[in-house]
């Protein structure tokens, strides 16, 4: 019995600092309001300028819901080929790295932003940006996960256009370093998307 207890203690001590898995519950996403669809499509654009304003928890919840939330009957807010849902969305914001749980509408802390920012901040405008999403997924021969990530970042871009936020989809990142920091095993980094308020 004593050996079992000691073994448990040693195992716990060997786990990383975030083994406790800090969970942050997000407010329910707002599913009504916003600009009419056609106006939003017309307003959607890429902007590489960001102010220092923070993203509220409500906006963060709405953004992540648009990207990879669960809307009805266990289905995602984006279409998924063959209903493959082997994608993850990470949010780098407020000094931390979080993995989004769409079913629970919550965030799970997986690391510190300072560890991943050098791999993300390859362009000057990243200095002020308050939020970056990282899309990851299991590789497949038909590229389904890449298509799913594209649907997700398009939804986010439309939300940003409706809300007045700037955003840019970014491929100029250090994929290997990001995968290392996130501790990816069977997944790869697909793309990133940076979001923030217009600069003053």
mmCIF file of C-alpha atoms in Angstrom:
data_model
loop_
_atom_site.group_PDB
_atom_site.id
_atom_site.type_symbol
_atom_site.label_atom_id
_atom_site.label_comp_id
_atom_site.label_asym_id
_atom_site.label_seq_id
_atom_site.Cartn_x
_atom_site.Cartn_y
_atom_site.Cartn_z
ATOM 1 C CA UNK A 1 0.000 0.000 0.000
ATOM 2 C CA UNK A 2 2.815 2.361 0.964
ATOM 3 C CA UNK A 3 4.609 1.638 -2.321
ATOM 4 C CA UNK A 4 1.415 2.474 -4.212
ATOM 5 C CA UNK A 5 1.045 5.798 -2.397
ATOM 6 C CA UNK A 6 4.699 6.714 -2.993
ATOM 7 C CA UNK A 7 4.344 5.745 -6.652
ATOM 8 C CA UNK A 8 1.307 7.981 -7.006
ATOM 9 C CA UNK A 9 3.149 10.912 -5.399
ATOM 10 C CA UNK A 10 6.182 10.453 -7.644
ATOM 11 C CA UNK A 11 3.999 10.214 -10.740
ATOM 12 C CA UNK A 12 2.169 13.419 -9.810
ATOM 13 C CA UNK A 13 5.471 15.190 -9.162
ATOM 14 C CA UNK A 14 6.693 14.236 -12.619
ATOM 15 C CA UNK A 15 3.682 15.757 -14.375
ATOM 16 C CA UNK A 16 3.984 19.191 -15.995
ATOM 17 C CA UNK A 17 2.857 22.313 -14.198
ATOM 18 C CA UNK A 18 -0.460 22.353 -16.054
ATOM 19 C CA UNK A 19 -1.434 18.800 -15.131
ATOM 20 C CA UNK A 20 -4.006 20.313 -12.765
ATOM 21 C CA UNK A 21 -5.719 21.473 -15.997
ATOM 22 C CA UNK A 22 -7.058 24.879 -15.057
ATOM 23 C CA UNK A 23 -10.513 25.188 -16.605
ATOM 24 C CA UNK A 24 -12.167 28.475 -17.541
ATOM 25 C CA UNK A 25 -15.881 28.324 -18.269
ATOM 26 C CA UNK A 26 -16.949 30.676 -21.037
ATOM 27 C CA UNK A 27 -20.236 32.568 -21.075
ATOM 28 C CA UNK A 28 -22.869 31.138 -23.381
ATOM 29 C CA UNK A 29 -22.243 32.270 -26.965
ATOM 30 C CA UNK A 30 -24.581 34.889 -28.373
ATOM 31 C CA UNK A 31 -26.439 33.262 -31.241
ATOM 32 C CA UNK A 32 -28.634 36.187 -32.293
ATOM 33 C CA UNK A 33 -27.951 39.702 -33.550
ATOM 34 C CA UNK A 34 -25.086 41.049 -35.604
ATOM 35 C CA UNK A 35 -25.082 42.386 -39.141
ATOM 36 C CA UNK A 36 -27.189 40.747 -41.851
ATOM 37 C CA UNK A 37 -25.297 37.964 -43.619
ATOM 38 C CA UNK A 38 -24.758 39.668 -46.981
ATOM 39 C CA UNK A 39 -23.514 42.865 -45.323
ATOM 40 C CA UNK A 40 -21.122 40.802 -43.218
ATOM 41 C CA UNK A 41 -19.761 38.973 -46.257
ATOM 42 C CA UNK A 42 -19.192 42.296 -47.994
ATOM 43 C CA UNK A 43 -17.429 43.700 -44.919
ATOM 44 C CA UNK A 44 -15.111 40.733 -44.352
ATOM 45 C CA UNK A 45 -11.471 41.604 -44.980
ATOM 46 C CA UNK A 46 -7.929 40.977 -43.829
ATOM 47 C CA UNK A 47 -6.384 43.699 -41.678
ATOM 48 C CA UNK A 48 -2.885 43.464 -40.199
ATOM 49 C CA UNK A 49 -3.244 46.258 -37.641
ATOM 50 C CA UNK A 50 -4.273 45.768 -34.047
ATOM 51 C CA UNK A 51 -4.776 47.991 -31.042
ATOM 52 C CA UNK A 52 -4.077 47.088 -27.448
ATOM 53 C CA UNK A 53 -7.750 46.558 -26.528
ATOM 54 C CA UNK A 54 -8.501 43.202 -24.938
ATOM 55 C CA UNK A 55 -10.979 40.646 -26.207
ATOM 56 C CA UNK A 56 -13.791 40.192 -23.683
ATOM 57 C CA UNK A 57 -14.765 36.719 -22.509
ATOM 58 C CA UNK A 58 -18.083 37.138 -24.322
ATOM 59 C CA UNK A 59 -16.382 37.926 -27.627
ATOM 60 C CA UNK A 60 -13.929 35.085 -27.049
ATOM 61 C CA UNK A 61 -16.830 32.703 -26.459
ATOM 62 C CA UNK A 62 -18.555 33.930 -29.624
ATOM 63 C CA UNK A 63 -15.367 33.631 -31.691
ATOM 64 C CA UNK A 64 -14.616 30.091 -30.538
ATOM 65 C CA UNK A 65 -18.232 29.049 -30.987
ATOM 66 C CA UNK A 66 -18.105 30.356 -34.558
ATOM 67 C CA UNK A 67 -14.884 28.435 -35.145
ATOM 68 C CA UNK A 68 -15.554 25.069 -33.557
ATOM 69 C CA UNK A 69 -18.579 25.205 -31.278
ATOM 70 C CA UNK A 70 -21.390 22.691 -31.000
ATOM 71 C CA UNK A 71 -24.653 24.086 -32.318
ATOM 72 C CA UNK A 72 -27.176 21.239 -32.339
ATOM 73 C CA UNK A 73 -27.365 17.463 -32.085
ATOM 74 C CA UNK A 74 -23.650 17.259 -31.367
ATOM 75 C CA UNK A 75 -22.848 18.923 -34.689
ATOM 76 C CA UNK A 76 -20.219 21.600 -35.112
ATOM 77 C CA UNK A 77 -20.862 25.145 -36.294
ATOM 78 C CA UNK A 78 -18.935 24.275 -39.448
ATOM 79 C CA UNK A 79 -19.474 21.407 -41.886
ATOM 80 C CA UNK A 80 -17.107 18.463 -41.449
ATOM 81 C CA UNK A 81 -16.441 15.988 -44.259
ATOM 82 C CA UNK A 82 -17.571 12.470 -43.253
ATOM 83 C CA UNK A 83 -18.357 14.059 -39.858
ATOM 84 C CA UNK A 84 -14.671 13.807 -38.956
ATOM 85 C CA UNK A 85 -14.148 16.051 -35.964
ATOM 86 C CA UNK A 86 -10.462 15.424 -35.365
ATOM 87 C CA UNK A 87 -9.535 19.081 -35.111
ATOM 88 C CA UNK A 88 -8.593 21.233 -32.129
ATOM 89 C CA UNK A 89 -8.589 24.977 -31.663
ATOM 90 C CA UNK A 90 -6.181 26.679 -29.277
ATOM 91 C CA UNK A 91 -6.494 30.274 -28.103
ATOM 92 C CA UNK A 92 -3.388 32.245 -27.158
ATOM 93 C CA UNK A 93 -4.659 35.126 -25.071
ATOM 94 C CA UNK A 94 -4.377 36.807 -21.687
ATOM 95 C CA UNK A 95 -0.881 35.406 -21.097
ATOM 96 C CA UNK A 96 -1.878 31.764 -21.522
ATOM 97 C CA UNK A 97 -2.482 29.029 -24.084
ATOM 98 C CA UNK A 98 -5.915 27.443 -23.912
ATOM 99 C CA UNK A 99 -7.484 24.452 -25.681
ATOM 100 C CA UNK A 100 -11.135 24.998 -26.559
ATOM 101 C CA UNK A 101 -13.726 22.396 -25.584
ATOM 102 C CA UNK A 102 -16.704 23.129 -27.813
ATOM 103 C CA UNK A 103 -19.049 20.641 -26.147
ATOM 104 C CA UNK A 104 -18.478 22.172 -22.716
ATOM 105 C CA UNK A 105 -17.911 25.709 -24.054
ATOM 106 C CA UNK A 106 -14.835 25.983 -21.864
ATOM 107 C CA UNK A 107 -11.097 26.552 -22.050
ATOM 108 C CA UNK A 108 -8.423 24.253 -20.672
ATOM 109 C CA UNK A 109 -5.098 25.853 -19.869
ATOM 110 C CA UNK A 110 -2.187 24.046 -21.508
ATOM 111 C CA UNK A 111 0.693 26.502 -21.236
ATOM 112 C CA UNK A 112 2.035 30.036 -21.056
ATOM 113 C CA UNK A 113 1.783 32.436 -23.980
ATOM 114 C CA UNK A 114 5.419 33.509 -23.568
ATOM 115 C CA UNK A 115 6.530 30.013 -24.566
ATOM 116 C CA UNK A 116 4.726 30.087 -27.900
ATOM 117 C CA UNK A 117 4.801 33.763 -28.898
ATOM 118 C CA UNK A 118 8.287 33.641 -30.483
ATOM 119 C CA UNK A 119 6.930 31.002 -32.884
ATOM 120 C CA UNK A 120 3.861 33.136 -33.635
ATOM 121 C CA UNK A 121 5.204 36.685 -33.558
ATOM 122 C CA UNK A 122 7.121 36.556 -36.829
ATOM 123 C CA UNK A 123 5.581 39.872 -37.935
ATOM 124 C CA UNK A 124 5.640 43.203 -36.110
ATOM 125 C CA UNK A 125 1.872 43.639 -35.943
ATOM 126 C CA UNK A 126 1.668 40.621 -33.633
ATOM 127 C CA UNK A 127 3.071 42.643 -30.734
ATOM 128 C CA UNK A 128 -0.242 44.303 -29.883
ATOM 129 C CA UNK A 129 -2.681 41.595 -31.020
ATOM 130 C CA UNK A 130 -4.657 40.229 -28.039
ATOM 131 C CA UNK A 131 -5.758 36.893 -29.512
ATOM 132 C CA UNK A 132 -4.362 34.244 -31.822
ATOM 133 C CA UNK A 133 -6.131 31.020 -32.680
ATOM 134 C CA UNK A 134 -4.162 27.926 -33.665
ATOM 135 C CA UNK A 135 -5.920 25.204 -35.640
ATOM 136 C CA UNK A 136 -4.526 21.677 -35.336
ATOM 137 C CA UNK A 137 -5.704 18.317 -36.599
ATOM 138 C CA UNK A 138 -4.842 14.746 -37.439
ATOM 139 C CA UNK A 139 -3.327 14.466 -40.932
ATOM 140 C CA UNK A 140 -5.414 12.617 -43.504
ATOM 141 C CA UNK A 141 -4.842 11.688 -47.130
ATOM 142 C CA UNK A 142 -7.646 13.868 -48.466
ATOM 143 C CA UNK A 143 -6.823 17.010 -46.493
ATOM 144 C CA UNK A 144 -10.122 17.093 -44.621
ATOM 145 C CA UNK A 145 -8.644 18.792 -41.560
ATOM 146 C CA UNK A 146 -7.230 21.604 -43.668
ATOM 147 C CA UNK A 147 -10.672 22.119 -45.220
ATOM 148 C CA UNK A 148 -12.253 22.128 -41.772
ATOM 149 C CA UNK A 149 -9.758 24.714 -40.545
ATOM 150 C CA UNK A 150 -10.619 26.850 -43.575
ATOM 151 C CA UNK A 151 -14.319 26.673 -42.733
ATOM 152 C CA UNK A 152 -13.520 27.567 -39.124
ATOM 153 C CA UNK A 153 -11.380 30.602 -39.861
ATOM 154 C CA UNK A 154 -13.921 31.823 -42.414
ATOM 155 C CA UNK A 155 -16.624 31.714 -39.735
ATOM 156 C CA UNK A 156 -14.326 33.645 -37.411
ATOM 157 C CA UNK A 157 -13.586 36.181 -40.151
ATOM 158 C CA UNK A 158 -17.302 36.731 -40.668
ATOM 159 C CA UNK A 159 -17.853 37.166 -36.934
ATOM 160 C CA UNK A 160 -15.044 39.711 -36.852
ATOM 161 C CA UNK A 161 -16.592 41.608 -39.777
ATOM 162 C CA UNK A 162 -19.930 41.693 -37.985
ATOM 163 C CA UNK A 163 -18.367 42.787 -34.685
ATOM 164 C CA UNK A 164 -15.886 45.359 -36.010
ATOM 165 C CA UNK A 165 -12.784 43.321 -35.144
ATOM 166 C CA UNK A 166 -9.699 43.019 -37.330
ATOM 167 C CA UNK A 167 -8.339 39.610 -38.244
ATOM 168 C CA UNK A 168 -5.730 37.957 -40.432
ATOM 169 C CA UNK A 169 -5.158 34.291 -41.279
ATOM 170 C CA UNK A 170 -1.449 33.593 -40.865
ATOM 171 C CA UNK A 171 0.748 30.866 -42.277
ATOM 172 C CA UNK A 172 4.053 32.622 -41.552
ATOM 173 C CA UNK A 173 4.644 30.803 -38.266
ATOM 174 C CA UNK A 174 7.056 28.221 -36.867
ATOM 175 C CA UNK A 175 4.924 25.088 -37.194
ATOM 176 C CA UNK A 176 7.396 22.694 -35.578
ATOM 177 C CA UNK A 177 7.984 24.899 -32.536
ATOM 178 C CA UNK A 178 4.266 25.462 -32.029
ATOM 179 C CA UNK A 179 3.642 21.707 -32.206
ATOM 180 C CA UNK A 180 6.398 21.191 -29.649
ATOM 181 C CA UNK A 181 5.001 23.760 -27.216
ATOM 182 C CA UNK A 182 1.486 22.353 -27.562
ATOM 183 C CA UNK A 183 2.805 18.825 -27.071
ATOM 184 C CA UNK A 184 1.080 17.529 -30.188
ATOM 185 C CA UNK A 185 1.350 13.786 -30.739
ATOM 186 C CA UNK A 186 -0.869 12.649 -33.610
ATOM 187 C CA UNK A 187 -1.761 16.147 -34.785
ATOM 188 C CA UNK A 188 -0.081 18.837 -36.827
ATOM 189 C CA UNK A 189 -0.445 22.602 -36.857
ATOM 190 C CA UNK A 190 -2.628 23.621 -39.791
ATOM 191 C CA UNK A 191 -2.868 27.425 -39.687
ATOM 192 C CA UNK A 192 -3.261 30.362 -37.301
ATOM 193 C CA UNK A 193 -5.542 33.383 -37.155
ATOM 194 C CA UNK A 194 -4.853 36.611 -35.293
ATOM 195 C CA UNK A 195 -7.693 38.789 -34.020
ATOM 196 C CA UNK A 196 -7.968 42.146 -32.306
ATOM 197 C CA UNK A 197 -9.554 45.567 -32.225
ATOM 198 C CA UNK A 198 -8.502 48.256 -34.702
ATOM 199 C CA UNK A 199 -5.597 50.410 -33.580
ATOM 200 C CA UNK A 200 -6.200 53.899 -32.233
#
